Short mmCIF file of C-alpha atoms in Angstrom, two decimals:
data_model
loop_
_atom_site.label_atom_id
_atom_site.label_comp_id
_atom_site.label_asym_id
_atom_site.label_seq_id
_atom_site.Cartn_x
_atom_site.Cartn_y
_atom_site.Cartn_z
CA UNK A 1 -87.42 -20.58 -22.50
CA UNK A 2 -85.77 -23.73 -23.68
CA UNK A 3 -82.07 -24.23 -22.87
CA UNK A 4 -79.76 -23.48 -24.60
CA UNK A 5 -80.64 -20.04 -25.93
CA UNK A 6 -78.75 -16.75 -26.18
CA UNK A 7 -78.70 -13.57 -24.12
CA UNK A 8 -77.53 -10.17 -25.32
CA UNK A 9 -76.38 -8.22 -22.26
CA UNK A 10 -76.35 -4.50 -23.04
CA UNK A 11 -74.90 -2.31 -20.27
CA UNK A 12 -74.66 1.44 -20.73
CA UNK A 13 -74.29 4.84 -19.19
CA UNK A 14 -76.28 7.68 -20.70
CA UNK A 15 -75.27 11.16 -21.74
CA UNK A 16 -77.47 14.01 -20.50
CA UNK A 17 -79.16 14.31 -23.88
CA UNK A 18 -82.80 13.19 -23.79
CA UNK A 19 -84.02 13.90 -27.33
CA UNK A 20 -86.64 11.13 -27.63
CA UNK A 21 -84.50 8.46 -26.00
CA UNK A 22 -87.49 6.80 -24.27
CA UNK A 23 -89.57 6.86 -27.45
CA UNK A 24 -86.76 5.22 -29.42
CA UNK A 25 -86.32 2.63 -26.69
CA UNK A 26 -90.01 1.72 -26.77
CA UNK A 27 -89.94 1.57 -30.57
CA UNK A 28 -86.91 -0.75 -30.58
CA UNK A 29 -88.53 -3.09 -28.01
CA UNK A 30 -91.70 -3.25 -30.13
CA UNK A 31 -89.62 -3.94 -33.23
CA UNK A 32 -87.45 -6.56 -31.52
CA UNK A 33 -90.60 -8.43 -30.46
CA UNK A 34 -91.49 -8.86 -34.13
CA UNK A 35 -88.16 -10.44 -35.06
CA UNK A 36 -87.80 -14.18 -35.74
CA UNK A 37 -86.18 -15.94 -32.81
CA UNK A 38 -86.94 -13.24 -30.25
CA UNK A 39 -87.70 -14.73 -26.81
CA UNK A 40 -87.94 -11.77 -24.43
CA UNK A 41 -86.35 -8.62 -23.04
CA UNK A 42 -85.82 -7.12 -19.58
CA UNK A 43 -84.47 -3.68 -18.65
CA UNK A 44 -83.51 -1.69 -15.59
CA UNK A 45 -81.72 1.62 -15.14
CA UNK A 46 -80.52 3.81 -12.34
CA UNK A 47 -76.79 4.77 -12.28
CA UNK A 48 -76.22 2.43 -15.21
CA UNK A 49 -78.67 0.72 -17.53
CA UNK A 50 -78.82 -3.01 -18.16
CA UNK A 51 -80.97 -4.49 -20.90
CA UNK A 52 -80.92 -8.22 -21.49
CA UNK A 53 -82.67 -9.61 -24.55
CA UNK A 54 -83.11 -13.33 -25.19
CA UNK A 55 -82.89 -15.05 -28.56
CA UNK A 56 -83.18 -18.54 -30.00
CA UNK A 57 -79.93 -18.42 -31.94
CA UNK A 58 -76.85 -16.40 -32.88
CA UNK A 59 -78.38 -15.98 -36.33
CA UNK A 60 -81.45 -14.29 -34.83
CA UNK A 61 -79.16 -11.90 -32.92
CA UNK A 62 -77.13 -11.16 -36.03
CA UNK A 63 -80.27 -10.43 -38.05
CA UNK A 64 -81.56 -8.08 -35.37
CA UNK A 65 -78.22 -6.28 -35.16
CA UNK A 66 -78.43 -5.62 -38.90
CA UNK A 67 -82.10 -4.59 -39.00
CA UNK A 68 -82.16 -1.22 -40.80
CA UNK A 69 -84.31 0.65 -38.24
CA UNK A 70 -82.18 -0.83 -35.48
CA UNK A 71 -79.00 0.32 -37.26
CA UNK A 72 -80.44 3.86 -37.29
CA UNK A 73 -81.10 3.62 -33.56
CA UNK A 74 -77.58 2.28 -32.91
CA UNK A 75 -76.12 5.21 -34.84
CA UNK A 76 -78.16 7.76 -32.85
CA UNK A 77 -77.19 5.96 -29.65
CA UNK A 78 -73.50 6.46 -30.38
CA UNK A 79 -74.08 9.98 -31.65
CA UNK A 80 -76.03 11.34 -28.70
CA UNK A 81 -77.60 9.01 -26.12
CA UNK A 82 -74.78 6.88 -24.75
CA UNK A 83 -71.64 7.91 -22.96
CA UNK A 84 -70.47 4.34 -23.30
CA UNK A 85 -71.85 0.85 -23.64
CA UNK A 86 -70.82 -2.78 -23.78
CA UNK A 87 -72.60 -5.56 -25.62
CA UNK A 88 -72.02 -9.16 -24.57
CA UNK A 89 -73.42 -12.16 -26.39
CA UNK A 90 -73.75 -15.18 -24.15
CA UNK A 91 -75.11 -18.70 -24.40
CA UNK A 92 -77.52 -19.49 -21.56
CA UNK A 93 -76.66 -22.95 -20.31
CA UNK A 94 -78.57 -23.11 -17.03
CA UNK A 95 -81.64 -21.36 -15.61
CA UNK A 96 -83.64 -21.58 -12.41
CA UNK A 97 -86.33 -19.51 -10.77
CA UNK A 98 -87.95 -18.73 -7.47
CA UNK A 99 -91.43 -17.32 -6.97
CA UNK A 100 -93.96 -16.99 -4.17
CA UNK B 1 -62.24 -9.57 -19.55
CA UNK B 2 -60.90 -12.40 -21.66
CA UNK B 3 -63.37 -14.34 -23.81
CA UNK B 4 -64.81 -16.85 -23.00
CA UNK B 5 -65.97 -16.19 -19.46
CA UNK B 6 -69.27 -16.63 -17.66
CA UNK B 7 -72.09 -14.29 -16.71
CA UNK B 8 -74.67 -14.89 -14.00
CA UNK B 9 -77.77 -12.91 -14.91
CA UNK B 10 -79.94 -12.39 -11.84
CA UNK B 11 -83.31 -10.73 -12.52
CA UNK B 12 -85.72 -10.10 -9.67
CA UNK B 13 -88.73 -8.27 -8.37
CA UNK B 14 -88.69 -7.17 -4.74
CA UNK B 15 -91.26 -7.54 -2.00
CA UNK B 16 -92.06 -4.41 0.00
CA UNK B 17 -89.92 -5.60 2.89
CA UNK B 18 -86.79 -3.51 3.32
CA UNK B 19 -85.15 -4.97 6.44
CA UNK B 20 -81.48 -4.32 5.61
CA UNK B 21 -81.76 -5.35 1.97
CA UNK B 22 -79.29 -2.69 0.78
CA UNK B 23 -76.79 -3.57 3.52
CA UNK B 24 -76.92 -7.25 2.61
CA UNK B 25 -76.53 -6.37 -1.07
CA UNK B 26 -73.41 -4.32 -0.36
CA UNK B 27 -72.03 -7.08 1.86
CA UNK B 28 -72.55 -9.71 -0.84
CA UNK B 29 -70.87 -7.56 -3.49
CA UNK B 30 -67.87 -7.04 -1.19
CA UNK B 31 -67.74 -10.77 -0.48
CA UNK B 32 -68.11 -11.75 -4.14
CA UNK B 33 -65.15 -9.52 -5.02
CA UNK B 34 -62.97 -11.65 -2.73
CA UNK B 35 -63.87 -14.93 -4.44
CA UNK B 36 -61.47 -16.72 -6.77
CA UNK B 37 -62.46 -16.25 -10.39
CA UNK B 38 -64.59 -13.14 -9.80
CA UNK B 39 -64.30 -10.68 -12.70
CA UNK B 40 -66.91 -7.97 -12.02
CA UNK B 41 -70.52 -7.11 -11.20
CA UNK B 42 -73.05 -4.59 -12.49
CA UNK B 43 -76.51 -3.79 -11.10
CA UNK B 44 -79.53 -1.69 -11.94
CA UNK B 45 -83.03 -1.55 -10.52
CA UNK B 46 -86.26 0.30 -11.15
CA UNK B 47 -89.41 -1.80 -11.80
CA UNK B 48 -87.25 -4.92 -11.85
CA UNK B 49 -83.70 -5.48 -10.76
CA UNK B 50 -80.95 -6.91 -12.93
CA UNK B 51 -77.57 -7.88 -11.52
CA UNK B 52 -74.98 -9.42 -13.79
CA UNK B 53 -71.83 -10.87 -12.27
CA UNK B 54 -68.90 -12.11 -14.32
CA UNK B 55 -66.74 -15.13 -13.54
CA UNK B 56 -63.78 -16.98 -15.02
CA UNK B 57 -65.38 -20.43 -14.88
CA UNK B 58 -68.43 -22.47 -13.95
CA UNK B 59 -66.46 -23.78 -10.99
CA UNK B 60 -65.99 -20.25 -9.63
CA UNK B 61 -69.77 -19.69 -9.93
CA UNK B 62 -70.52 -22.97 -8.20
CA UNK B 63 -68.16 -22.13 -5.33
CA UNK B 64 -69.75 -18.72 -4.90
CA UNK B 65 -73.25 -20.21 -4.94
CA UNK B 66 -72.21 -22.50 -2.07
CA UNK B 67 -70.36 -19.88 0.01
CA UNK B 68 -71.88 -20.11 3.50
CA UNK B 69 -72.54 -16.39 3.98
CA UNK B 70 -73.99 -16.27 0.50
CA UNK B 71 -76.25 -19.24 1.29
CA UNK B 72 -77.57 -17.29 4.30
CA UNK B 73 -78.27 -14.30 2.05
CA UNK B 74 -80.01 -16.51 -0.53
CA UNK B 75 -82.22 -17.96 2.21
CA UNK B 76 -83.19 -14.49 3.48
CA UNK B 77 -83.80 -13.40 -0.09
CA UNK B 78 -86.36 -16.14 -0.59
CA UNK B 79 -87.82 -15.62 2.87
CA UNK B 80 -88.42 -11.89 2.68
CA UNK B 81 -86.74 -9.76 0.01
CA UNK B 82 -87.76 -11.23 -3.32
CA UNK B 83 -91.18 -11.69 -4.81
CA UNK B 84 -89.52 -13.75 -7.52
CA UNK B 85 -86.22 -14.13 -9.27
CA UNK B 86 -84.54 -15.97 -12.10
CA UNK B 87 -80.88 -16.93 -12.30
CA UNK B 88 -79.32 -17.63 -15.68
CA UNK B 89 -75.78 -18.90 -16.17
CA UNK B 90 -74.40 -17.99 -19.57
CA UNK B 91 -71.11 -18.32 -21.40
CA UNK B 92 -69.97 -15.00 -22.88
CA UNK B 93 -68.76 -15.69 -26.40
CA UNK B 94 -68.51 -12.19 -27.83
CA UNK B 95 -68.07 -8.71 -26.42
CA UNK B 96 -67.68 -5.23 -27.85
CA UNK B 97 -67.78 -1.73 -26.45
CA UNK B 98 -68.35 1.88 -27.38
CA UNK B 99 -67.09 4.89 -25.48
CA UNK B 100 -66.57 8.60 -26.12
#
């Protein structure tokens, strides 16, 4: 990815309600991948969940936030799936990697 | 946390070598908490691991990166614990939360 770009850091704790949470997650990832300016997404969960998605611009993030299917998912997330969450929007200024 | 601040997004995949990985992780979190400018840290791992630490400034991040005990841990990480990792340094410009 070409610096600078943006990261959306989504940290959450879940309720105990399952109710198609995984299916919705997979659907939202598939949908995000189709959005203009989408660069990638990574997720991990054990006690808490962290999902970081990467975007070309703030405009791309804003468009995704307002996507109608995504708005439905956000509503259901607040209604049943998440105990709490925080969204942080951050500009990636530096990046380096290690690999074998 | 007061906007703007910085996030270090550390994503990794592990080797199969355990060798005190969890102990070192706990030690580094305890040590990070003592550093000037440290604001918080959150971690999750299943297929991949994501650790996000939060800092007041780029200088605080740079000091932590160069901490001698942390340099030892970074060396061991490359030598045995990590198959690969990426570090991203990002300026948090916006933040919002939901909670029940």
